[in-house]
PDB file of C-alpha atoms in Angstrom:
ATOM      1  CA  MET A   1     106.578  77.439 103.844  1.00 90.00           C
ATOM      2  CA  ILE A   2     104.147  80.477 104.646  1.00 93.00           C
ATOM      3  CA  PHE A   3     105.029  80.235 108.199  1.00 94.00           C
ATOM      4  CA  TRP A   4     108.963  79.824 107.407  1.00 92.00           C
ATOM      5  CA  GLY A   5     108.996  82.650 104.851  1.00 92.00           C
ATOM      6  CA  SER A   6     106.911  84.935 106.971  1.00 94.00           C
ATOM      7  CA  SER A   7     109.289  84.321 109.882  1.00 94.00           C
ATOM      8  CA  TRP A   8     111.750  86.825 108.326  1.00 95.00           C
ATOM      9  CA  PRO A   9     109.948  90.113 108.401  1.00 95.00           C
ATOM     10  CA  SER A  10     108.376  89.073 111.830  1.00 96.00           C
ATOM     11  CA  SER A  11     111.785  88.623 113.429  1.00 95.00           C
ATOM     12  CA  LYS A  12     113.038  92.033 112.011  1.00 95.00           C
ATOM     13  CA  ILE A  13     109.817  93.560 113.865  1.00 96.00           C
ATOM     14  CA  MET A  14     110.864  92.173 116.928  1.00 96.00           C
ATOM     15  CA  VAL A  15     114.596  93.155 116.955  1.00 94.00           C
ATOM     16  CA  GLU A  16     112.869  96.761 116.511  1.00 93.00           C
ATOM     17  CA  TYR A  17     111.873  96.479 120.096  1.00 95.00           C
ATOM     18  CA  THR A  18     114.747  95.176 121.776  1.00 93.00           C
ATOM     19  CA  SER A  19     118.283  93.449 121.394  1.00 91.00           C
ATOM     20  CA  ALA A  20     119.145  90.287 119.283  1.00 91.00           C
ATOM     21  CA  GLU A  21     120.011  88.469 122.327  1.00 91.00           C
ATOM     22  CA  VAL A  22     116.630  89.169 124.255  1.00 93.00           C
ATOM     23  CA  VAL A  23     114.711  88.114 121.262  1.00 94.00           C
ATOM     24  CA  THR A  24     116.816  85.088 120.634  1.00 93.00           C
ATOM     25  CA  PHE A  25     116.351  83.661 124.341  1.00 93.00           C
ATOM     26  CA  TRP A  26     112.674  84.155 124.287  1.00 95.00           C
ATOM     27  CA  ARG A  27     112.014  82.994 121.082  1.00 94.00           C
ATOM     28  CA  PHE A  28     113.746  79.678 122.188  1.00 94.00           C
ATOM     29  CA  PHE A  29     111.658  79.696 125.391  1.00 95.00           C
ATOM     30  CA  PHE A  30     108.398  80.064 123.691  1.00 96.00           C
ATOM     31  CA  ALA A  31     108.939  77.635 120.753  1.00 94.00           C
ATOM     32  CA  PHE A  32     109.836  74.967 123.277  1.00 95.00           C
ATOM     33  CA  LEU A  33     106.428  75.617 125.227  1.00 95.00           C
ATOM     34  CA  ALA A  34     104.762  75.495 121.841  1.00 94.00           C
ATOM     35  CA  SER A  35     106.609  72.129 121.015  1.00 93.00           C
ATOM     36  CA  ILE A  36     105.249  70.397 124.146  1.00 94.00           C
ATOM     37  CA  PRO A  37     101.711  69.830 123.095  1.00 93.00           C
ATOM     38  CA  LEU A  38     102.818  68.740 119.758  1.00 90.00           C
ATOM     39  CA  ILE A  39     105.152  66.128 121.101  1.00 93.00           C
ATOM     40  CA  LEU A  40     102.329  64.737 123.245  1.00 93.00           C
ATOM     41  CA  ILE A  41      99.585  64.760 120.876  1.00 91.00           C
ATOM     42  CA  LEU A  42     101.744  63.274 118.125  1.00 88.00           C
ATOM     43  CA  LYS A  43     103.220  60.744 120.829  1.00 92.00           C
ATOM     44  CA  ILE A  44     106.821  61.286 119.421  1.00 91.00           C
ATOM     45  CA  PRO A  45     109.312  59.065 121.080  1.00 92.00           C
ATOM     46  CA  LEU A  46     111.891  60.916 123.299  1.00 92.00           C
ATOM     47  CA  ARG A  47     114.387  58.164 124.116  1.00 91.00           C
ATOM     48  CA  LEU A  48     117.988  58.958 123.318  1.00 90.00           C
ATOM     49  CA  ASN A  49     121.536  57.629 124.136  1.00 92.00           C
ATOM     50  CA  PHE A  50     124.729  59.512 125.203  1.00 92.00           C
ATOM     51  CA  GLN A  51     126.086  59.491 121.586  1.00 93.00           C
ATOM     52  CA  ILE A  52     122.709  61.137 120.179  1.00 94.00           C
ATOM     53  CA  PHE A  53     122.846  63.467 123.355  1.00 95.00           C
ATOM     54  CA  LYS A  54     126.548  64.772 122.109  1.00 95.00           C
ATOM     55  CA  LEU A  55     125.088  65.512 118.494  1.00 95.00           C
ATOM     56  CA  LEU A  56     122.081  67.280 119.932  1.00 95.00           C
ATOM     57  CA  PHE A  57     124.381  69.400 122.089  1.00 96.00           C
ATOM     58  CA  LEU A  58     126.378  70.409 119.061  1.00 96.00           C
ATOM     59  CA  ALA A  59     123.159  71.106 117.284  1.00 93.00           C
ATOM     60  CA  ALA A  60     122.071  73.101 119.837  1.00 95.00           C
ATOM     61  CA  LEU A  61     125.143  75.120 119.936  1.00 96.00           C
ATOM     62  CA  LEU A  62     125.063  75.551 116.132  1.00 95.00           C
ATOM     63  CA  ASN A  63     121.436  76.565 116.434  1.00 93.00           C
ATOM     64  CA  SER A  64     122.223  79.216 119.215  1.00 93.00           C
ATOM     65  CA  VAL A  65     124.924  80.600 117.100  1.00 94.00           C
ATOM     66  CA  TYR A  66     122.923  80.592 114.023  1.00 94.00           C
ATOM     67  CA  SER A  67     120.041  82.454 116.004  1.00 93.00           C
ATOM     68  CA  ILE A  68     122.178  85.437 117.086  1.00 92.00           C
ATOM     69  CA  LEU A  69     123.719  86.097 113.703  1.00 93.00           C
ATOM     70  CA  PHE A  70     119.944  85.839 112.296  1.00 93.00           C
ATOM     71  CA  PHE A  71     118.796  88.377 114.486  1.00 93.00           C
ATOM     72  CA  VAL A  72     121.812  90.803 114.611  1.00 91.00           C
ATOM     73  CA  GLY A  73     121.550  90.392 110.630  1.00 91.00           C
ATOM     74  CA  LEU A  74     118.012  91.565 110.431  1.00 92.00           C
ATOM     75  CA  ASP A  75     118.768  94.176 113.066  1.00 89.00           C
ATOM     76  CA  TYR A  76     121.027  95.838 110.492  1.00 86.00           C
ATOM     77  CA  GLY A  77     119.938  94.353 107.129  1.00 86.00           C
ATOM     78  CA  SER A  78     116.893  93.551 104.980  1.00 88.00           C
ATOM     79  CA  ALA A  79     114.598  90.816 105.845  1.00 91.00           C
ATOM     80  CA  GLY A  80     113.731  89.955 102.271  1.00 89.00           C
ATOM     81  CA  LYS A  81     117.259  89.663 101.356  1.00 89.00           C
ATOM     82  CA  GLY A  82     118.099  87.885 104.404  1.00 90.00           C
ATOM     83  CA  GLY A  83     115.643  85.330 103.634  1.00 90.00           C
ATOM     84  CA  VAL A  84     116.693  84.808  99.813  1.00 90.00           C
ATOM     85  CA  ILE A  85     120.454  84.505 100.992  1.00 89.00           C
ATOM     86  CA  VAL A  86     119.965  82.095 103.860  1.00 91.00           C
ATOM     87  CA  THR A  87     117.310  79.830 102.231  1.00 87.00           C
ATOM     88  CA  THR A  88     118.781  79.422  98.693  1.00 85.00           C
ATOM     89  CA  LEU A  89     122.598  79.211  99.752  1.00 86.00           C
ATOM     90  CA  THR A  90     122.028  76.758 102.718  1.00 88.00           C
ATOM     91  CA  PRO A  91     121.445  73.917 100.454  1.00 85.00           C
ATOM     92  CA  ILE A  92     124.370  74.634  98.105  1.00 85.00           C
ATOM     93  CA  PHE A  93     126.686  75.115 101.037  1.00 88.00           C
ATOM     94  CA  ALA A  94     125.257  71.780 102.521  1.00 86.00           C
ATOM     95  CA  TYR A  95     126.047  70.127  99.132  1.00 84.00           C
ATOM     96  CA  ILE A  96     129.604  71.483  99.219  1.00 85.00           C
ATOM     97  CA  LEU A  97     130.257  70.383 102.773  1.00 87.00           C
ATOM     98  CA  ALA A  98     128.914  66.820 102.199  1.00 83.00           C
ATOM     99  CA  TYR A  99     131.056  66.363  99.307  1.00 81.00           C
ATOM    100  CA  MET A 100     134.093  67.446 100.927  1.00 81.00           C
ATOM    101  CA  PHE A 101     133.700  65.639 104.186  1.00 76.00           C
ATOM    102  CA  TYR A 102     131.546  62.587 103.510  1.00 66.00           C
ATOM    103  CA  ASN A 103     132.459  61.608 100.239  1.00 62.00           C
ATOM    104  CA  THR A 104     134.968  58.573 100.873  1.00 54.00           C
ATOM    105  CA  ASN A 105     134.924  57.395  97.485  1.00 51.00           C
ATOM    106  CA  SER A 106     137.627  59.249  95.738  1.00 49.00           C
ATOM    107  CA  GLN A 107     136.477  57.791  92.211  1.00 50.00           C
ATOM    108  CA  LYS A 108     132.999  59.455  92.496  1.00 60.00           C
ATOM    109  CA  THR A 109     132.441  62.078  89.774  1.00 68.00           C
ATOM    110  CA  ILE A 110     130.125  65.114  90.019  1.00 72.00           C
ATOM    111  CA  LYS A 111     127.074  64.772  87.972  1.00 79.00           C
ATOM    112  CA  THR A 112     126.717  67.301  84.996  1.00 81.00           C
ATOM    113  CA  ASN A 113     123.518  68.888  86.819  1.00 82.00           C
ATOM    114  CA  GLU A 114     125.592  69.223  90.059  1.00 80.00           C
ATOM    115  CA  ILE A 115     128.422  71.168  88.205  1.00 83.00           C
ATOM    116  CA  LEU A 116     125.863  73.460  86.662  1.00 86.00           C
ATOM    117  CA  GLY A 117     123.996  73.994  89.920  1.00 83.00           C
ATOM    118  CA  LEU A 118     127.393  75.014  91.689  1.00 83.00           C
ATOM    119  CA  GLY A 119     128.113  77.288  88.834  1.00 86.00           C
ATOM    120  CA  PHE A 120     124.655  79.042  89.149  1.00 85.00           C
ATOM    121  CA  GLY A 121     125.269  79.040  92.750  1.00 84.00           C
ATOM    122  CA  ILE A 122     128.531  81.009  92.497  1.00 83.00           C
ATOM    123  CA  ILE A 123     126.895  83.394  90.372  1.00 86.00           C
ATOM    124  CA  ALA A 124     123.902  83.696  92.855  1.00 84.00           C
ATOM    125  CA  GLY A 125     126.334  84.195  95.353  1.00 79.00           C
ATOM    126  CA  ILE A 126     127.971  87.163  93.699  1.00 79.00           C
ATOM    127  CA  CYS A 127     124.828  88.676  93.002  1.00 80.00           C
ATOM    128  CA  LEU A 128     123.392  88.380  96.493  1.00 79.00           C
ATOM    129  CA  LEU A 129     126.711  89.686  98.236  1.00 73.00           C
ATOM    130  CA  ASP A 130     126.393  93.016  96.118  1.00 69.00           C
ATOM    131  CA  LEU A 131     130.123  93.457  95.958  1.00 62.00           C
ATOM    132  CA  GLN A 132     130.174  97.081  94.815  1.00 64.00           C
ATOM    133  CA  ASN A 133     128.568  98.363  98.113  1.00 65.00           C
ATOM    134  CA  PHE A 134     130.827  97.801 101.076  1.00 66.00           C
ATOM    135  CA  GLN A 135     128.290  98.428 103.594  1.00 69.00           C
ATOM    136  CA  GLU A 136     125.841  95.790 102.130  1.00 70.00           C
ATOM    137  CA  LEU A 137     128.579  93.471 101.689  1.00 71.00           C
ATOM    138  CA  PHE A 138     129.320  93.656 105.347  1.00 75.00           C
ATOM    139  CA  LEU A 139     125.789  93.247 106.228  1.00 74.00           C
ATOM    140  CA  ASN A 140     125.181  90.290 103.869  1.00 80.00           C
ATOM    141  CA  GLY A 141     128.218  88.707 105.621  1.00 84.00           C
ATOM    142  CA  PHE A 142     125.867  87.825 108.658  1.00 88.00           C
ATOM    143  CA  PHE A 143     123.505  86.097 106.306  1.00 90.00           C
ATOM    144  CA  ILE A 144     126.079  84.148 104.580  1.00 90.00           C
ATOM    145  CA  LEU A 145     127.492  83.023 108.064  1.00 93.00           C
ATOM    146  CA  CYS A 146     123.897  81.840 108.730  1.00 93.00           C
ATOM    147  CA  ALA A 147     123.663  79.691 105.705  1.00 92.00           C
ATOM    148  CA  ILE A 148     127.139  78.145 106.465  1.00 93.00           C
ATOM    149  CA  ASP A 149     125.962  77.408 109.968  1.00 94.00           C
ATOM    150  CA  TRP A 150     122.638  75.986 108.853  1.00 91.00           C
ATOM    151  CA  ALA A 151     124.190  73.701 106.221  1.00 90.00           C
ATOM    152  CA  VAL A 152     126.617  72.232 108.983  1.00 92.00           C
ATOM    153  CA  LEU A 153     123.633  72.029 111.409  1.00 91.00           C
ATOM    154  CA  THR A 154     121.625  70.336 108.551  1.00 87.00           C
ATOM    155  CA  LEU A 155     124.581  67.591 108.159  1.00 89.00           C
ATOM    156  CA  VAL A 156     124.828  67.000 111.888  1.00 90.00           C
ATOM    157  CA  CYS A 157     121.129  66.590 112.482  1.00 88.00           C
ATOM    158  CA  GLN A 158     121.111  63.756 109.606  1.00 85.00           C
ATOM    159  CA  ARG A 159     123.497  61.736 111.883  1.00 88.00           C
ATOM    160  CA  ILE A 160     120.865  61.915 114.747  1.00 89.00           C
ATOM    161  CA  LYS A 161     118.833  58.975 114.571  1.00 88.00           C
ATOM    162  CA  ILE A 162     115.593  59.890 116.373  1.00 89.00           C
ATOM    163  CA  HIS A 163     112.262  61.499 115.241  1.00 89.00           C
ATOM    164  CA  PRO A 164     113.081  64.921 113.529  1.00 87.00           C
ATOM    165  CA  LEU A 165     110.479  66.612 115.895  1.00 89.00           C
ATOM    166  CA  ALA A 166     112.134  65.133 118.995  1.00 92.00           C
ATOM    167  CA  ILE A 167     115.596  66.698 117.503  1.00 91.00           C
ATOM    168  CA  ASN A 168     113.678  69.857 117.320  1.00 90.00           C
ATOM    169  CA  PHE A 169     112.271  69.608 120.819  1.00 93.00           C
ATOM    170  CA  TYR A 170     115.865  68.891 122.361  1.00 94.00           C
ATOM    171  CA  MET A 171     117.618  71.341 120.216  1.00 93.00           C
ATOM    172  CA  THR A 172     115.180  74.187 121.365  1.00 93.00           C
ATOM    173  CA  PHE A 173     115.469  73.218 125.038  1.00 95.00           C
ATOM    174  CA  LEU A 174     119.140  72.784 125.253  1.00 96.00           C
ATOM    175  CA  SER A 175     119.374  76.229 123.670  1.00 94.00           C
ATOM    176  CA  ILE A 176     117.627  77.591 126.167  1.00 94.00           C
ATOM    177  CA  LEU A 177     120.112  76.219 128.748  1.00 94.00           C
ATOM    178  CA  LEU A 178     122.956  77.705 126.649  1.00 93.00           C
ATOM    179  CA  TRP A 179     121.365  81.012 126.674  1.00 91.00           C
ATOM    180  CA  LEU A 180     120.306  80.732 130.479  1.00 89.00           C
ATOM    181  CA  PRO A 181     123.283  82.516 131.720  1.00 88.00           C
ATOM    182  CA  LEU A 182     122.667  85.510 129.658  1.00 82.00           C
ATOM    183  CA  PHE A 183     119.286  85.496 131.022  1.00 80.00           C
ATOM    184  CA  LEU A 184     120.236  85.446 134.652  1.00 80.00           C
ATOM    185  CA  TRP A 185     123.020  88.130 134.029  1.00 84.00           C
ATOM    186  CA  ASN A 186     121.173  90.600 131.882  1.00 79.00           C
ATOM    187  CA  ASN A 187     118.464  92.792 133.843  1.00 82.00           C
ATOM    188  CA  THR A 188     116.763  93.713 130.685  1.00 85.00           C
ATOM    189  CA  MET A 189     115.547  90.449 129.668  1.00 88.00           C
ATOM    190  CA  MET A 190     112.004  90.822 131.111  1.00 92.00           C
ATOM    191  CA  CYS A 191     111.491  93.939 129.033  1.00 92.00           C
ATOM    192  CA  ILE A 192     109.266  92.019 126.449  1.00 95.00           C
ATOM    193  CA  PHE A 193     106.375  91.899 129.005  1.00 94.00           C
ATOM    194  CA  SER A 194     105.867  95.536 128.429  1.00 94.00           C
ATOM    195  CA  PHE A 195     105.645  95.275 124.688  1.00 96.00           C
ATOM    196  CA  ASP A 196     102.483  95.759 122.635  1.00 95.00           C
ATOM    197  CA  SER A 197     100.474  93.501 120.805  1.00 95.00           C
ATOM    198  CA  ARG A 198     102.306  93.866 117.449  1.00 96.00           C
ATOM    199  CA  PHE A 199     105.478  92.326 119.227  1.00 96.00           C
ATOM    200  CA  TRP A 200     103.729  89.414 120.807  1.00 97.00           C
ATOM    201  CA  LEU A 201     101.851  88.705 117.386  1.00 96.00           C
ATOM    202  CA  MET A 202     105.292  88.411 115.657  1.00 96.00           C
ATOM    203  CA  MET A 203     106.690  86.141 118.502  1.00 96.00           C
ATOM    204  CA  PHE A 204     103.617  83.965 118.319  1.00 96.00           C
ATOM    205  CA  MET A 205     104.466  83.876 114.299  1.00 95.00           C
ATOM    206  CA  VAL A 206     108.039  82.977 114.949  1.00 95.00           C
ATOM    207  CA  ALA A 207     108.133  80.821 118.085  1.00 93.00           C
ATOM    208  CA  ALA A 208     104.745  78.954 117.631  1.00 93.00           C
ATOM    209  CA  LEU A 209     103.705  78.824 113.913  1.00 94.00           C
ATOM    210  CA  SER A 210     107.284  78.796 112.410  1.00 92.00           C
ATOM    211  CA  THR A 211     109.276  77.022 114.752  1.00 88.00           C
ATOM    212  CA  ALA A 212     106.939  74.508 116.175  1.00 88.00           C
ATOM    213  CA  ILE A 213     103.809  74.130 113.984  1.00 90.00           C
ATOM    214  CA  GLY A 214     105.536  74.771 110.526  1.00 89.00           C
ATOM    215  CA  THR A 215     108.299  72.068 111.380  1.00 85.00           C
ATOM    216  CA  SER A 216     105.968  69.723 112.415  1.00 85.00           C
ATOM    217  CA  ILE A 217     103.580  70.348 109.399  1.00 87.00           C
ATOM    218  CA  TYR A 218     106.572  69.578 107.375  1.00 86.00           C
ATOM    219  CA  TYR A 219     107.733  66.519 108.632  1.00 83.00           C
ATOM    220  CA  ILE A 220     104.118  65.049 108.602  1.00 82.00           C
ATOM    221  CA  GLY A 221     103.905  66.102 105.111  1.00 82.00           C
ATOM    222  CA  ILE A 222     107.140  63.910 104.481  1.00 77.00           C
ATOM    223  CA  SER A 223     105.423  60.908 105.539  1.00 73.00           C
ATOM    224  CA  TYR A 224     102.620  61.304 103.050  1.00 81.00           C
ATOM    225  CA  ILE A 225     104.484  62.608 100.043  1.00 79.00           C
ATOM    226  CA  GLY A 226     107.920  61.488 100.524  1.00 74.00           C
ATOM    227  CA  ALA A 227     111.090  63.552 101.537  1.00 67.00           C
ATOM    228  CA  THR A 228     112.065  64.642  97.964  1.00 68.00           C
ATOM    229  CA  LYS A 229     108.816  66.160  97.158  1.00 76.00           C
ATOM    230  CA  ALA A 230     108.404  67.677 100.516  1.00 76.00           C
ATOM    231  CA  ALA A 231     111.838  69.206 100.274  1.00 75.00           C
ATOM    232  CA  SER A 232     111.197  70.835  96.884  1.00 77.00           C
ATOM    233  CA  PHE A 233     108.597  73.051  98.488  1.00 84.00           C
ATOM    234  CA  THR A 234     111.365  74.689 100.220  1.00 84.00           C
ATOM    235  CA  LEU A 235     112.088  76.777  97.241  1.00 83.00           C
ATOM    236  CA  LEU A 236     108.919  78.539  97.839  1.00 88.00           C
ATOM    237  CA  VAL A 237     110.456  80.047 101.259  1.00 90.00           C
ATOM    238  CA  PRO A 238     112.649  82.726  99.344  1.00 90.00           C
ATOM    239  CA  VAL A 239     109.678  83.947  97.437  1.00 90.00           C
ATOM    240  CA  ILE A 240     107.313  83.925 100.572  1.00 92.00           C
ATOM    241  CA  ALA A 241     110.050  85.736 102.502  1.00 92.00           C
ATOM    242  CA  LEU A 242     110.340  88.716  99.899  1.00 92.00           C
ATOM    243  CA  GLY A 243     106.635  88.841  99.487  1.00 92.00           C
ATOM    244  CA  SER A 244     105.790  88.954 103.273  1.00 93.00           C
ATOM    245  CA  SER A 245     108.532  91.368 103.749  1.00 93.00           C
ATOM    246  CA  TYR A 246     107.094  93.811 101.245  1.00 92.00           C
ATOM    247  CA  TRP A 247     103.851  93.210 102.757  1.00 93.00           C
ATOM    248  CA  LEU A 248     104.822  94.008 106.715  1.00 92.00           C
ATOM    249  CA  LEU A 249     107.960  96.211 105.971  1.00 93.00           C
ATOM    250  CA  ALA A 250     107.560  97.790 102.677  1.00 91.00           C
ATOM    251  CA  GLU A 251     110.941  96.369 101.600  1.00 90.00           C
ATOM    252  CA  ILE A 252     111.272  96.464  98.017  1.00 90.00           C
ATOM    253  CA  PRO A 253     113.780  93.672  96.565  1.00 86.00           C
ATOM    254  CA  SER A 254     116.733  94.920  94.322  1.00 84.00           C
ATOM    255  CA  PHE A 255     117.390  93.910  90.883  1.00 87.00           C
ATOM    256  CA  LEU A 256     120.478  91.719  92.037  1.00 84.00           C
ATOM    257  CA  THR A 257     118.445  90.151  94.950  1.00 87.00           C
ATOM    258  CA  LEU A 258     115.867  89.109  92.518  1.00 89.00           C
ATOM    259  CA  LEU A 259     118.297  87.796  89.945  1.00 89.00           C
ATOM    260  CA  GLY A 260     120.614  86.159  92.739  1.00 87.00           C
ATOM    261  CA  GLY A 261     117.775  84.681  94.256  1.00 86.00           C
ATOM    262  CA  SER A 262     116.542  82.988  90.889  1.00 89.00           C
ATOM    263  CA  PHE A 263     119.675  81.699  90.104  1.00 88.00           C
ATOM    264  CA  ALA A 264     120.123  80.280  93.489  1.00 86.00           C
ATOM    265  CA  ILE A 265     116.830  78.638  93.280  1.00 87.00           C
ATOM    266  CA  PHE A 266     117.745  77.111  89.958  1.00 88.00           C
ATOM    267  CA  ALA A 267     121.035  75.779  91.608  1.00 85.00           C
ATOM    268  CA  THR A 268     119.384  74.270  94.262  1.00 84.00           C
ATOM    269  CA  TYR A 269     116.911  72.652  91.979  1.00 85.00           C
ATOM    270  CA  LEU A 270     119.834  71.211  89.907  1.00 84.00           C
ATOM    271  CA  ILE A 271     121.837  69.977  92.579  1.00 80.00           C
ATOM    272  CA  ASN A 272     119.021  68.265  95.133  1.00 75.00           C
ATOM    273  CA  PHE A 273     115.790  67.671  92.754  1.00 75.00           C
ATOM    274  CA  TYR A 274     116.930  67.220  89.134  1.00 71.00           C
ATOM    275  CA  GLN A 275     116.896  63.730  87.921  1.00 63.00           C
ATOM    276  CA  TYR A 276     118.209  62.525  84.753  1.00 53.00           C
ATOM    277  CA  PRO A 277     115.532  60.870  82.469  1.00 52.00           C
ATOM    278  CA  HIS A 278     115.749  57.225  82.386  1.00 43.00           C
ATOM    279  CA  PHE A 279     115.075  55.686  79.056  1.00 38.00           C
ATOM    280  CA  ILE A 280     113.493  52.123  78.749  1.00 38.00           C
ATOM    281  CA  PHE A 281     114.834  50.343  75.527  1.00 35.00           C
ATOM    282  CA  LYS A 282     112.665  47.554  74.603  1.00 38.00           C
ATOM    283  CA  LYS A 283     114.407  44.369  72.965  1.00 37.00           C
ATOM    284  CA  LYS A 284     112.728  43.500  69.685  1.00 37.00           C
ATOM    285  CA  PHE A 285     112.775  40.041  68.633  1.00 31.00           C
TER     286      PHE A 285
END
C-alpha cells in the first residue's frame, strides 16, 4: 500500500519532466522488465487460450486509456486529490457496474449497508468534485474517468482465469505494443535518458516498486491472509497518497478532499467489507 500510494506524487514529478504519453510508454516498458524476474522466481504459469487473450487485450486497452488519463490528470491536477478520488471511488463504481450488468437475479435486493454505502459514495463524489470551482471540476473529471475505467478493468480481469501476476505481466506487455506506434512516430521518446537521478528514482518507484513488486506482494499476501482481509488494506492507499504528496510535493489537502475521502473510504467499507453480525441461538430443552 505504501508503494501504491506513493506512486501518485512520484508520477506527478515525472510528468514535470516530459509529456504524459512519453512517461506512459516508459512506465509500461520498465514495469514489464521488472515483472520478468518475478515471473521466473515465483514460477508463475503463463499458459493462455484465445478467449483469455481477447480479455487480456481488452484489459490492456483499458489499462492504456487509464494510464494516459492518469498522467494527464496529474500533469494539471493535484496528486494527493487524484489518489483519493481514484482509489476510493473505483470500488464504488465497480459495485454499481457489477450490479447493473452482472446481476441476473431480478429478485435480489440491495442490503442496507450497501444502500448506505452508495449514499455515502454520492456525498463523497460531490465533495471531491468541488462543484463550485469549474477549473477544479474539469481537472477532477480526468480522475473520475480514471476511476470508471479502472472499475471496468477490474470487472474484466475478474473473468480472466489465470494467475493475477500473469494478468499483470501480459497486460503490461500488450500495453507496450499498443503504445509502440507512438514510440516509433514521436522523436522525443528518448529524451528520458537525459534526465537526472530524481526522475529515475520516481520511475523506479512507479514502474518497479508499485506496478511490479507492490502488485506481487499484494497477491502473495492474499494467499496468506485471504482476499477480503488483503483487500481491506487498500483503504490505506488514499491516506498514503495524501501523506506522500505532502512530503514530496508539499501539497496541502483541502477540507473538501479530506471530508470526501473520509466518506468514500467509509462507503467502500460498507459496500465491500461490512458483514452483518451473525447471532447463534442455542435451543434450550
